[in-house]
Coordinates of N, CA and C in Angstrom, one line a residue:
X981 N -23.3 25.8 -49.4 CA -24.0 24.9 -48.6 C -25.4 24.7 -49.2
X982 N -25.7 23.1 -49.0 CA -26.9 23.0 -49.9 C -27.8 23.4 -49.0
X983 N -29.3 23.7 -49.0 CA -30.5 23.6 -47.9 C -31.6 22.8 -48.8
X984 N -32.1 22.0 -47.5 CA -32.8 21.3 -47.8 C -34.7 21.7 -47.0
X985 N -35.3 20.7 -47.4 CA -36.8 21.0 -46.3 C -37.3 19.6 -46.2
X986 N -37.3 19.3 -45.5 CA -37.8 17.6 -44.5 C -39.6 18.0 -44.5
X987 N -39.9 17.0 -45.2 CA -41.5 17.0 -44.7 C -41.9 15.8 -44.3
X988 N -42.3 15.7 -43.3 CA -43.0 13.8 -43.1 C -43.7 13.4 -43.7
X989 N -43.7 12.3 -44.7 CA -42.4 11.2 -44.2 C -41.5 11.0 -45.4
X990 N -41.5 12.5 -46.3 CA -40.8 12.1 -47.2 C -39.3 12.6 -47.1
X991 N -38.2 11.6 -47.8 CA -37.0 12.4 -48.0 C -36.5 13.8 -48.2
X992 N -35.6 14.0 -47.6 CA -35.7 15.8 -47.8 C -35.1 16.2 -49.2
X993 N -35.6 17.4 -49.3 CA -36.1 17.7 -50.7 C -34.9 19.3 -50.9
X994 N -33.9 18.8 -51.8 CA -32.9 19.8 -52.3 C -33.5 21.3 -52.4
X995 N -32.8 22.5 -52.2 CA -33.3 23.5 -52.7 C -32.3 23.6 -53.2
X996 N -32.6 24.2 -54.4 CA -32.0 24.7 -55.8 C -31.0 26.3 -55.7
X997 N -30.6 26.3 -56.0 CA -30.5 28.5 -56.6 C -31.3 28.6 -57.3
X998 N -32.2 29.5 -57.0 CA -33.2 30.5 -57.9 C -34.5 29.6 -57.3
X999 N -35.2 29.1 -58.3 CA -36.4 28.9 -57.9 C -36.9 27.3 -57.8
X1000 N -37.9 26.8 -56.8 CA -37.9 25.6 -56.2 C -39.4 25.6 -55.9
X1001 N -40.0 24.3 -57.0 CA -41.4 24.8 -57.0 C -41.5 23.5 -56.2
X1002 N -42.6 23.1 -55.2 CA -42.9 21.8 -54.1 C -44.6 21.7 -54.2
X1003 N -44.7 20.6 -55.1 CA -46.3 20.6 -55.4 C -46.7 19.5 -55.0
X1004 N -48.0 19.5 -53.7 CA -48.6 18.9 -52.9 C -49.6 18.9 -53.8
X1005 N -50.6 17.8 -54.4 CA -51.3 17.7 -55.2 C -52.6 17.0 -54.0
X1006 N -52.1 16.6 -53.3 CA -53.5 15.8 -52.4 C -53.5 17.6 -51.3
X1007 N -55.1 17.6 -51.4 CA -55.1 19.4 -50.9 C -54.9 19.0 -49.4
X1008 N -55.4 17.8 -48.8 CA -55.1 18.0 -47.0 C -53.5 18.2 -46.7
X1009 N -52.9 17.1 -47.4 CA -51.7 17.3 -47.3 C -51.0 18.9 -47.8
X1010 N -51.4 19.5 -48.6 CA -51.3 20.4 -49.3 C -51.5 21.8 -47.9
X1011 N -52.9 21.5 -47.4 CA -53.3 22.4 -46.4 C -52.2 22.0 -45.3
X1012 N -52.4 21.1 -44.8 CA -51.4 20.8 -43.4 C -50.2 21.8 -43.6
X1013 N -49.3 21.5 -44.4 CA -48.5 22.2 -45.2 C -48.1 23.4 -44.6
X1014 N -49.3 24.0 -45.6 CA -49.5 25.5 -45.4 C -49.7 25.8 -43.9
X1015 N -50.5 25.3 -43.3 CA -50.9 25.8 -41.7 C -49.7 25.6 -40.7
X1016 N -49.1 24.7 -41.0 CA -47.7 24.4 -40.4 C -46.1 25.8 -41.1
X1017 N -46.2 26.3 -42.1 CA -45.5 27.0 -42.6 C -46.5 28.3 -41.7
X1018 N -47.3 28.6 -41.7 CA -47.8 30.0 -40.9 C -47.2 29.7 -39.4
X1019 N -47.6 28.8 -38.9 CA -47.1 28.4 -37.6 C -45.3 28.8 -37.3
X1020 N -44.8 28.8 -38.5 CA -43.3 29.3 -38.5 C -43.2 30.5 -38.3
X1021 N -43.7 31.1 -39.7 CA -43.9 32.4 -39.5 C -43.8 33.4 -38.7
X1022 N -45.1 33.0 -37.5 CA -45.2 33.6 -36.8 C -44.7 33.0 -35.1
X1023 N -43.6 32.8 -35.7 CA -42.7 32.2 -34.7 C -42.3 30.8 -34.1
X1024 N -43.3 30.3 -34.3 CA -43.0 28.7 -33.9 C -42.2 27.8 -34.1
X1025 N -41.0 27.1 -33.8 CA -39.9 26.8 -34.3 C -39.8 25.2 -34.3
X1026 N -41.6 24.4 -33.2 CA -41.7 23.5 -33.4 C -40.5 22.4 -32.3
X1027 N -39.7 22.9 -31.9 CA -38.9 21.9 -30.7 C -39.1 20.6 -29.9
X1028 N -40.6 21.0 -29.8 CA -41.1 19.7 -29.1 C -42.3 19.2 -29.7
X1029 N -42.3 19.2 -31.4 CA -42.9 18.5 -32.7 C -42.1 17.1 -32.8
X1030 N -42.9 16.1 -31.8 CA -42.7 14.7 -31.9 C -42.5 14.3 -33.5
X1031 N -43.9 15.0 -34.2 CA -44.0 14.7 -35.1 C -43.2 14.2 -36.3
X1032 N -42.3 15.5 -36.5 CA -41.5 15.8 -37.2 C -42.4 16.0 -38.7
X1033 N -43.7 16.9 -38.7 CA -44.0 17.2 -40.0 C -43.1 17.9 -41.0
X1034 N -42.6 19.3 -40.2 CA -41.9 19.8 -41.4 C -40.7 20.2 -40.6
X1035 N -39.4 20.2 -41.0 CA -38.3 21.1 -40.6 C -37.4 21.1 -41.4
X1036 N -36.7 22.1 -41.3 CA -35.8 22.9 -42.3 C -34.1 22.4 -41.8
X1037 N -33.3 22.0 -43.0 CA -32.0 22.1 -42.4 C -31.4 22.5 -44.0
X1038 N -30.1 23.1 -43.1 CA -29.1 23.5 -44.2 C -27.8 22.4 -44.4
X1039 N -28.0 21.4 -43.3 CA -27.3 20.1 -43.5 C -28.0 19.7 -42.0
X1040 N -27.4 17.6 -42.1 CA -27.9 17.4 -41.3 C -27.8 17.3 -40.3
X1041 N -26.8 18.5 -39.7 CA -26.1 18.7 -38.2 C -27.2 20.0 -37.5
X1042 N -27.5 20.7 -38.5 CA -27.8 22.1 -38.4 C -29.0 22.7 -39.3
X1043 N -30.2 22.3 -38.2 CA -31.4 22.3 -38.6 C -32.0 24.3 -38.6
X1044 N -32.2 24.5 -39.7 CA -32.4 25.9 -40.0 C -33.3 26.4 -39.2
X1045 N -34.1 25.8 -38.1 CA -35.0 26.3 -37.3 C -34.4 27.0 -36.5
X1046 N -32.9 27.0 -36.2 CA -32.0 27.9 -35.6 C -31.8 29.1 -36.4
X1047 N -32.2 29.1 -37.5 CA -31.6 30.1 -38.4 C -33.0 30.9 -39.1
X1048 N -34.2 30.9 -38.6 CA -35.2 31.3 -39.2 C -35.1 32.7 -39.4
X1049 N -34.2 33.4 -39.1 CA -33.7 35.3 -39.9 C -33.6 34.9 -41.1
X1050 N -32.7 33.8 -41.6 CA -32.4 33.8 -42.8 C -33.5 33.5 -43.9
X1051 N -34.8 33.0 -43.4 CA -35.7 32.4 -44.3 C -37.1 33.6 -44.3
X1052 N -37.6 34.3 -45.1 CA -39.0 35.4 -45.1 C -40.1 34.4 -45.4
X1053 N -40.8 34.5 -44.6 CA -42.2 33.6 -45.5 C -43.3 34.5 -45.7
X1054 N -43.3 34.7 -46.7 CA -44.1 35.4 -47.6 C -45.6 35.2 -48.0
X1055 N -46.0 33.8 -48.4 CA -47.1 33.0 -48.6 C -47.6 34.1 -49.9
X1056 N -48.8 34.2 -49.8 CA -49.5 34.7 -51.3 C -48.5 35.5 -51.8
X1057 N -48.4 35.9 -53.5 CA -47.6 37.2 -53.9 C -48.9 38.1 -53.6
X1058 N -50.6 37.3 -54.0 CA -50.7 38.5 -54.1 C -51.6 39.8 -53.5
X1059 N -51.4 39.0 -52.3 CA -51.8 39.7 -50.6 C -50.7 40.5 -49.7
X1060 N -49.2 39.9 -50.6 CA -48.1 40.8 -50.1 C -48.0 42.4 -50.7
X1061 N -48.1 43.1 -49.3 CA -48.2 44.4 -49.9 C -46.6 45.1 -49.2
X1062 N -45.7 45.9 -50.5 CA -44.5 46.0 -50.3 C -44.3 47.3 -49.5
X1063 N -45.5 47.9 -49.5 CA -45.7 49.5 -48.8 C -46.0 49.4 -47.7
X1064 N -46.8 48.3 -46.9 CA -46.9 48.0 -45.6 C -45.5 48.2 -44.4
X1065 N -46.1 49.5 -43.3 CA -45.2 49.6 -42.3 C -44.3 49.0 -41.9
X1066 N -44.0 47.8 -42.0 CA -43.1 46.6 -41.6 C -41.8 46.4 -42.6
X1067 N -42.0 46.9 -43.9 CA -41.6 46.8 -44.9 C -40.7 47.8 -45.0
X1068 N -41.8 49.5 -44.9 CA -40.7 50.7 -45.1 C -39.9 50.5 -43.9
X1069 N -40.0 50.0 -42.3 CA -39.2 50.3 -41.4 C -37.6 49.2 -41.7
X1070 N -37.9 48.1 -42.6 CA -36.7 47.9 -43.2 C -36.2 48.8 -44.1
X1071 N -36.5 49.7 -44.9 CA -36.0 50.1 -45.6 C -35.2 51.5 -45.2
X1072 N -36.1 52.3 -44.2 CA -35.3 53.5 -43.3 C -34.3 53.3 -42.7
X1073 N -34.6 51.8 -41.9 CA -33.4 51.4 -41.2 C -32.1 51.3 -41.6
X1074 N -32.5 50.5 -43.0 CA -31.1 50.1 -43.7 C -30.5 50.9 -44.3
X1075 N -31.3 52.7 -45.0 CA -30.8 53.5 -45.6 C -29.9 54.7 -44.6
X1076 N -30.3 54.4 -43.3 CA -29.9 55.0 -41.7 C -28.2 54.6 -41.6
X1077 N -28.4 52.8 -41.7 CA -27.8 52.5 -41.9 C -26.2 52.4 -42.6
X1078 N -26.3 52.3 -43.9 CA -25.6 52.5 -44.9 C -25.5 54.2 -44.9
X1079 N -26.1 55.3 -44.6 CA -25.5 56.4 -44.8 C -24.9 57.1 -44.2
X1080 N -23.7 57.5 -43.8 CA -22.8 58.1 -43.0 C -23.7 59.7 -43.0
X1081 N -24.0 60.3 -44.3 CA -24.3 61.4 -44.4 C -25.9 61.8 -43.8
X1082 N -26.6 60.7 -43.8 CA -27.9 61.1 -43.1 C -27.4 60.9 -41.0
X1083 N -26.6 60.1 -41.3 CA -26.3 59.8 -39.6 C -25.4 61.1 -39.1
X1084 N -24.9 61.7 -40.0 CA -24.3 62.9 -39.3 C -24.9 64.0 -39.2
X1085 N -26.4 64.1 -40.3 CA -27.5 64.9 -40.4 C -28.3 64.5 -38.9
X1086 N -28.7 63.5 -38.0 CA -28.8 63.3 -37.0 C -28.0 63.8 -36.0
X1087 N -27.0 63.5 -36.1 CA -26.3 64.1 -34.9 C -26.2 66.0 -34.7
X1088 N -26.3 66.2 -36.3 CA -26.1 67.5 -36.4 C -27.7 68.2 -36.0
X1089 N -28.9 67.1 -36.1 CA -29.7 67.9 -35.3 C -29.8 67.8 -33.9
X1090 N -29.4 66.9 -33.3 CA -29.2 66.4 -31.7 C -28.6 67.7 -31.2
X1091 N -27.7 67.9 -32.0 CA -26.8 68.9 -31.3 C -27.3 70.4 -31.2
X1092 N -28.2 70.3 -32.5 CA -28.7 71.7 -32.7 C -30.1 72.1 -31.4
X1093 N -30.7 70.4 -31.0 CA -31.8 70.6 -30.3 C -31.4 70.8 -29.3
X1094 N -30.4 70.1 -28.6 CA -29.4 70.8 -26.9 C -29.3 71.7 -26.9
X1095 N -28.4 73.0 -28.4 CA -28.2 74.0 -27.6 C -29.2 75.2 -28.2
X1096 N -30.2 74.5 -28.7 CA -31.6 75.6 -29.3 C -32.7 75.5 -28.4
X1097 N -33.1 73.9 -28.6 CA -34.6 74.0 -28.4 C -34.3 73.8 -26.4
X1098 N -33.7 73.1 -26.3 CA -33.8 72.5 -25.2 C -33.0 73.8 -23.6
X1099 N -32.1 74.0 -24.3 CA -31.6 75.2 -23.5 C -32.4 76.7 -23.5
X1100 N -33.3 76.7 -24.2 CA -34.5 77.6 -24.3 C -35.8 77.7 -23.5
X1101 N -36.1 76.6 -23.0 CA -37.1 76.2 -22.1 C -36.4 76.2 -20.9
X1102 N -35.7 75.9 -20.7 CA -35.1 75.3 -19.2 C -33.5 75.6 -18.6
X1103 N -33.5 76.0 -17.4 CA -32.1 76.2 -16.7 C -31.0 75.1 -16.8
X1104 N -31.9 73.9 -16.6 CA -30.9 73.4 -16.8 C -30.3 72.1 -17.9
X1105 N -29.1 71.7 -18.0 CA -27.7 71.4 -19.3 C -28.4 69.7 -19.7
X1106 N -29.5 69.3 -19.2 CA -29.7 67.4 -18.9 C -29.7 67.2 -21.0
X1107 N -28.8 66.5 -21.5 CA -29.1 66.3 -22.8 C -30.5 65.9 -23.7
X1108 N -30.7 66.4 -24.7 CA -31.9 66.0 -25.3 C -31.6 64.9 -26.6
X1109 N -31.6 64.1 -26.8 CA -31.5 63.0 -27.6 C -32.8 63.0 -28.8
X1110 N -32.8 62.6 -29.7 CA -33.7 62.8 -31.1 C -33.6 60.9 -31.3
X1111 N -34.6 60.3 -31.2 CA -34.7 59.0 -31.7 C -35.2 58.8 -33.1
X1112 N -34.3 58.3 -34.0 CA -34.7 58.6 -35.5 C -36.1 57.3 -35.4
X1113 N -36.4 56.1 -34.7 CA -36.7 55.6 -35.1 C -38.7 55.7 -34.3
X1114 N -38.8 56.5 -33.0 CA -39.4 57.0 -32.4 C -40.7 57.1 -33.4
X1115 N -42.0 57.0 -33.5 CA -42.7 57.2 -34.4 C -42.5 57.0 -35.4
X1116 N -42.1 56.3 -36.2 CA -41.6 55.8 -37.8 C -42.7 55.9 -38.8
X1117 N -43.7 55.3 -37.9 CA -45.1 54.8 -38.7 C -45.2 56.5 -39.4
X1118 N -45.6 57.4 -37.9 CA -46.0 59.0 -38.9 C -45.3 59.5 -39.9
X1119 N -44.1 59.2 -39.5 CA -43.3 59.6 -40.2 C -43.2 59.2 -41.6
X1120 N -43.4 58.6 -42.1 CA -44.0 57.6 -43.5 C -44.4 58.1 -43.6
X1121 N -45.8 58.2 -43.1 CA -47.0 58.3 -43.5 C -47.1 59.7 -44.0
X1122 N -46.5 60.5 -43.0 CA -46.6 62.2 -43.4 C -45.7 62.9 -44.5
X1123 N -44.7 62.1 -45.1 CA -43.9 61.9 -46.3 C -44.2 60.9 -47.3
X1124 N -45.0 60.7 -46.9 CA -45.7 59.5 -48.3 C -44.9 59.0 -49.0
X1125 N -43.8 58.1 -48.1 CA -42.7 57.5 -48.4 C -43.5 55.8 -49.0
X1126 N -43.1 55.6 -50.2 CA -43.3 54.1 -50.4 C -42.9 53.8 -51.7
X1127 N -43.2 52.7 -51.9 CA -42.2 52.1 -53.3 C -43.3 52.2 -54.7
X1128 N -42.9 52.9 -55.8 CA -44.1 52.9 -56.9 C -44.0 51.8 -57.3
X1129 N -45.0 51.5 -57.6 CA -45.6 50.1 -58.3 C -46.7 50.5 -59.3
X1130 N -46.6 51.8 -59.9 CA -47.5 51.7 -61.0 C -46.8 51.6 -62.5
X1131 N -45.6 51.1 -62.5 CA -45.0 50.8 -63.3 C -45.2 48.9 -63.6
X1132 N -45.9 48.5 -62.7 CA -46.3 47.3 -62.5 C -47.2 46.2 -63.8
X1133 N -47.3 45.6 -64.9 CA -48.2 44.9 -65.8 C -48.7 43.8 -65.2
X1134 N -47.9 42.9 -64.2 CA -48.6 41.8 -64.4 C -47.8 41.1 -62.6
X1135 N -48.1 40.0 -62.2 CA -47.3 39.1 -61.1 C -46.0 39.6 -61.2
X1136 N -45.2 39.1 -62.4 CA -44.1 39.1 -62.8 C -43.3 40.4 -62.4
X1137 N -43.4 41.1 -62.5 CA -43.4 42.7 -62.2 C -43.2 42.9 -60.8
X1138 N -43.8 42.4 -60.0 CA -44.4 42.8 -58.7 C -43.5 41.8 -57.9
X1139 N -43.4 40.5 -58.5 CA -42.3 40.1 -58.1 C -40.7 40.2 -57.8
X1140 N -40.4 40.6 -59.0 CA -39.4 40.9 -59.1 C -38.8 42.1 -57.9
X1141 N -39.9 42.9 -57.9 CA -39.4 43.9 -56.7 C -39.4 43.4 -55.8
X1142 N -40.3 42.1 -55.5 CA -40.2 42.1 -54.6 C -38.8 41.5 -53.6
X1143 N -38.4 40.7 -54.9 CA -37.1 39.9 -55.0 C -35.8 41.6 -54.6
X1144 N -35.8 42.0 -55.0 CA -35.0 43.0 -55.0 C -35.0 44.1 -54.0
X1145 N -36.4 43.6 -53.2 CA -36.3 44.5 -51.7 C -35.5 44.0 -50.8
X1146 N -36.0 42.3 -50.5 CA -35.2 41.6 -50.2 C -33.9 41.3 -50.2
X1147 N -33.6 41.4 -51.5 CA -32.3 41.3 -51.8 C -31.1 42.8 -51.6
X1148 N -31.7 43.9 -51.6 CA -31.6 45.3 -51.5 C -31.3 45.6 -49.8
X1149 N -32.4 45.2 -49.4 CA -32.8 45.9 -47.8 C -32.4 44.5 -47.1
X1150 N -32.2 43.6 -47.1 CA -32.2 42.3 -46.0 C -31.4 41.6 -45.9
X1151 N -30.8 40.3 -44.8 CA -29.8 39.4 -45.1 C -30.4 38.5 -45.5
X1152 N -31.8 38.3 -46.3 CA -33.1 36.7 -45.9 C -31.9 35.6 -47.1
X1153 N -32.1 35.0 -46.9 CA -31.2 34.2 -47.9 C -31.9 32.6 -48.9
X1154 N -34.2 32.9 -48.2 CA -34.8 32.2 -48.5 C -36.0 32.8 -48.7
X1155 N -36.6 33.1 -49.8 CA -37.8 33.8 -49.5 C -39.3 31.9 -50.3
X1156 N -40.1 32.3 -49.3 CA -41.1 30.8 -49.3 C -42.5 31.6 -49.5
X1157 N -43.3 31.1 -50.6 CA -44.2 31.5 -51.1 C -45.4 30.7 -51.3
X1158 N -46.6 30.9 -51.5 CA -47.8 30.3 -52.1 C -47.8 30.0 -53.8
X1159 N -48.0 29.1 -54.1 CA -48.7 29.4 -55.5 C -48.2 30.1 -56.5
X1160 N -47.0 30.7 -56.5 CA -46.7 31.8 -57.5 C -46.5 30.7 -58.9
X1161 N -46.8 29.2 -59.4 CA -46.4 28.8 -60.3 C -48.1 28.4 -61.1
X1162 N -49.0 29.4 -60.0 CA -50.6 29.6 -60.8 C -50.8 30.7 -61.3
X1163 N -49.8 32.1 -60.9 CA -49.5 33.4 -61.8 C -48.7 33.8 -62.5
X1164 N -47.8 32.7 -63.0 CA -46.5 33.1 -63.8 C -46.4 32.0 -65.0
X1165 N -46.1 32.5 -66.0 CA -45.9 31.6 -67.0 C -44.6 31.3 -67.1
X1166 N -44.3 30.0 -68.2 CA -43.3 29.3 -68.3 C -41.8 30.7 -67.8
X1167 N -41.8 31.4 -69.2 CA -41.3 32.5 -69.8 C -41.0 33.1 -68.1
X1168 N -42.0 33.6 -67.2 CA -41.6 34.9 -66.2 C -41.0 34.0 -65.4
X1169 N -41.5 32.7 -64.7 CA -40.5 31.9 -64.1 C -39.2 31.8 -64.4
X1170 N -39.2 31.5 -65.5 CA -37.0 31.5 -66.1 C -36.7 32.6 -66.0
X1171 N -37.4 33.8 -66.2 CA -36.3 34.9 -66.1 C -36.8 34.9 -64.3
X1172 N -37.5 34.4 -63.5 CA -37.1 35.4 -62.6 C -36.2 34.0 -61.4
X1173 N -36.3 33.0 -62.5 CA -35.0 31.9 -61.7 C -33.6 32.7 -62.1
X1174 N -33.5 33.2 -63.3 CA -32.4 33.7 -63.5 C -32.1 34.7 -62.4
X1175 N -33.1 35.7 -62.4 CA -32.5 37.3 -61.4 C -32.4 36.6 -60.5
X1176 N -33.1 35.5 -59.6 CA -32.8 35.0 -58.1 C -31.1 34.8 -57.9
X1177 N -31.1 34.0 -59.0 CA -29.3 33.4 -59.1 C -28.7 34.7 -58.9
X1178 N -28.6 35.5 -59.9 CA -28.1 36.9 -59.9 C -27.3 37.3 -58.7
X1179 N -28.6 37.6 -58.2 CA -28.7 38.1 -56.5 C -28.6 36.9 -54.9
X1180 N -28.2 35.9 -55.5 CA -27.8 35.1 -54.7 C -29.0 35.2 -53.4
X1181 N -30.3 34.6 -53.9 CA -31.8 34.3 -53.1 C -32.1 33.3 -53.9
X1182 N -32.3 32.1 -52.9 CA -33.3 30.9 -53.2 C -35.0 31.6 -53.0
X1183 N -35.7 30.8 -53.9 CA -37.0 30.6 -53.7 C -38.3 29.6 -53.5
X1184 N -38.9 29.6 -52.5 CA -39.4 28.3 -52.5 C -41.0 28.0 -52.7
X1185 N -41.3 27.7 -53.4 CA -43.3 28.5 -53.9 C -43.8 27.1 -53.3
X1186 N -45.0 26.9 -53.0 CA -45.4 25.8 -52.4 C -46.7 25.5 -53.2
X1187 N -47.2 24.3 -53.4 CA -48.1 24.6 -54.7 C -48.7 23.4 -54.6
X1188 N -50.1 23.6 -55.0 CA -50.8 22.5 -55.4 C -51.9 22.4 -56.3
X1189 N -51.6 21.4 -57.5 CA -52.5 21.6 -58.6 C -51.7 20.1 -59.3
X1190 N -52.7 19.4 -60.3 CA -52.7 18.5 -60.8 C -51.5 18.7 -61.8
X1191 N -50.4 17.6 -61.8 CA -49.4 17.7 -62.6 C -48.8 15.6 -62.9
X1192 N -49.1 16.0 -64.1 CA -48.0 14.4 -64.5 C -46.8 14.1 -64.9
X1193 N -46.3 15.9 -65.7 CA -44.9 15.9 -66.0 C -44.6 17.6 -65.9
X1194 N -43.4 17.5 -65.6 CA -42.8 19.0 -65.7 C -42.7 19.6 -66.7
X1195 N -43.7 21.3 -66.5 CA -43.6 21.8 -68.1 C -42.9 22.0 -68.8
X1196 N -42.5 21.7 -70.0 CA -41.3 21.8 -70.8 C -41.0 23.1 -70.7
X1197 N -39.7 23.4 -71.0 CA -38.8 24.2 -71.4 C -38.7 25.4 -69.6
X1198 N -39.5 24.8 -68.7 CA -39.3 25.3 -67.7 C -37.7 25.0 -66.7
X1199 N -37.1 26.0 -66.3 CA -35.7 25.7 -65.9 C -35.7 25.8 -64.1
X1200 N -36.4 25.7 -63.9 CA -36.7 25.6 -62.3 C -37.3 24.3 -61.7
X1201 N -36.3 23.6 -60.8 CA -36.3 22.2 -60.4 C -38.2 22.5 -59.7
X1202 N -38.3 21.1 -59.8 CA -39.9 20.4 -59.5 C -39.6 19.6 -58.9
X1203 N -40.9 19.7 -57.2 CA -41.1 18.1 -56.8 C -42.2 17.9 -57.0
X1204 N -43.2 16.9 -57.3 CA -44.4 16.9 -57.4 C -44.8 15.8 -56.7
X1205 N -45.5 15.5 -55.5 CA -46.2 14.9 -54.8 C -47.7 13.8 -54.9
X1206 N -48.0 13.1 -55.6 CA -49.4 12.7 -56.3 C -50.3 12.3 -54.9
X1207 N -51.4 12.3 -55.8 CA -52.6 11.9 -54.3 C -52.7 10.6 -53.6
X1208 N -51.5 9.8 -54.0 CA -51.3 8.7 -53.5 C -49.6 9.2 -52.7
X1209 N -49.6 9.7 -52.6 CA -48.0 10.4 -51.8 C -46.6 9.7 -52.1
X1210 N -46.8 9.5 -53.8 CA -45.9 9.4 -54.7 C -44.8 10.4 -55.3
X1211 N -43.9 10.3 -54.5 CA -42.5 11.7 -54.6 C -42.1 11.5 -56.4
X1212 N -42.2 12.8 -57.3 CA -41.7 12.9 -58.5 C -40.7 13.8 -58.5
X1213 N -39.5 13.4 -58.7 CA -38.6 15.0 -58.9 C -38.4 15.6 -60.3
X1214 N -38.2 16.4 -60.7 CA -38.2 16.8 -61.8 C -37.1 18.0 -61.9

């Protein structure tokens, strides 16, 4: 299924596999953009946007604003921090998840706290339950659970994991970014359009900076936008 992104008032604009750079070259337009993609973000799905500045469809029956699980918006790479609470509680969950042997390690303590801790204090049999997810935050924190990144050189690096948390821990099937084509050169873009494909994740970087033709030898489709709101595909 192709997906596309509608911005007013231009034609909707293909997303690729792998990577999908969208370069707004006039900055208001550029800003609006951006402030309208936060507004998603953080929930706004826009229903009663007369406007129609920006919306998402994966065809034109079935506008992705139904489907906003499937899309992460990420914005800067490099304000995204991968060790932030929000992050590891994907990651416990889904290792919770996937393991039969830690979930039976659960049950096996439930059981132990009924007939130890809890039958110890008190006459009476009322069950005690263990919520694995109950305090999560300390629980990190006091196991200094988090992902190394000092194996890290450069964007490129930092990316890639990040691609692979995602793709590891989530069902996102879109991750949407700022600028990542002002921290990566020709070279780290192709390989990291390639790992996208891999792993079966679109990406979609949002961008604005002066362009008249697409950099050579770069393999990740281009739209570029001019300050007269002239559509270039590339």
């Amino acid at each position: 299924m192709t997906n596309t992104i509608t911005v007013f008032p231009y034609k909707p604009f293909e997303i690729n596999d792998g990577i999908t750079l969208l370069n707004f070259q006039n900055i208001d337009e550029y800003s609006n953009l951006i402030f309208r993609i936060n507004k998603l973000k953080n929930g706004e799905t826009f229903s009663d946007d007369t406007n129609r500045i920006i919306h998402f469809y994966t065809n034109d029956d079935e506008p992705i604003e139904e489907h906003l699980k499937d899309i992460s918006f990420i914005g800067n790479l490099s304000s995204f921090n991968l060790n932030a609470s929000s992050q590891m509680r994907i990651i416990l969950k889904k290792i919770i998840e996937d393991s039969q042997i830690m979930l039976n390690e659960i049950e096996k303590v439930n059981a132990d706290l009924n007939s130890v801790v809890f039958d110890s204090i008190t006459r009476y049999s009322l069950p005690l339950t263990l919520d694995m997810y109950a305090n999560y935050e300390k629980l990190l924190k006091s196991k200094d659970i988090k992902i190394d990144f000092s194996s890290w050189a450069n964007y490129c690096d930092k990316i890639m994991d990040v691609i692979s948390f995602y793709s590891d821990f989530t069902n996102k099937k879109m991750l949407i970014f700022n600028n990542i084509g002002r921290l990566l050169n020709v070279n780290q873009l192709n390989e990291i359009h390639a790992y996208l494909k891999s792993v079966d994740l679109k990406l979609v970087s949002l961008e604005s900076y002066p362009m008249i033709f697409k950099e050579e030898k770069l393999n990740a489709k281009v739209y570029s936008i001019d300050n007269d709101h002239v559509r270039f595909d590339y």
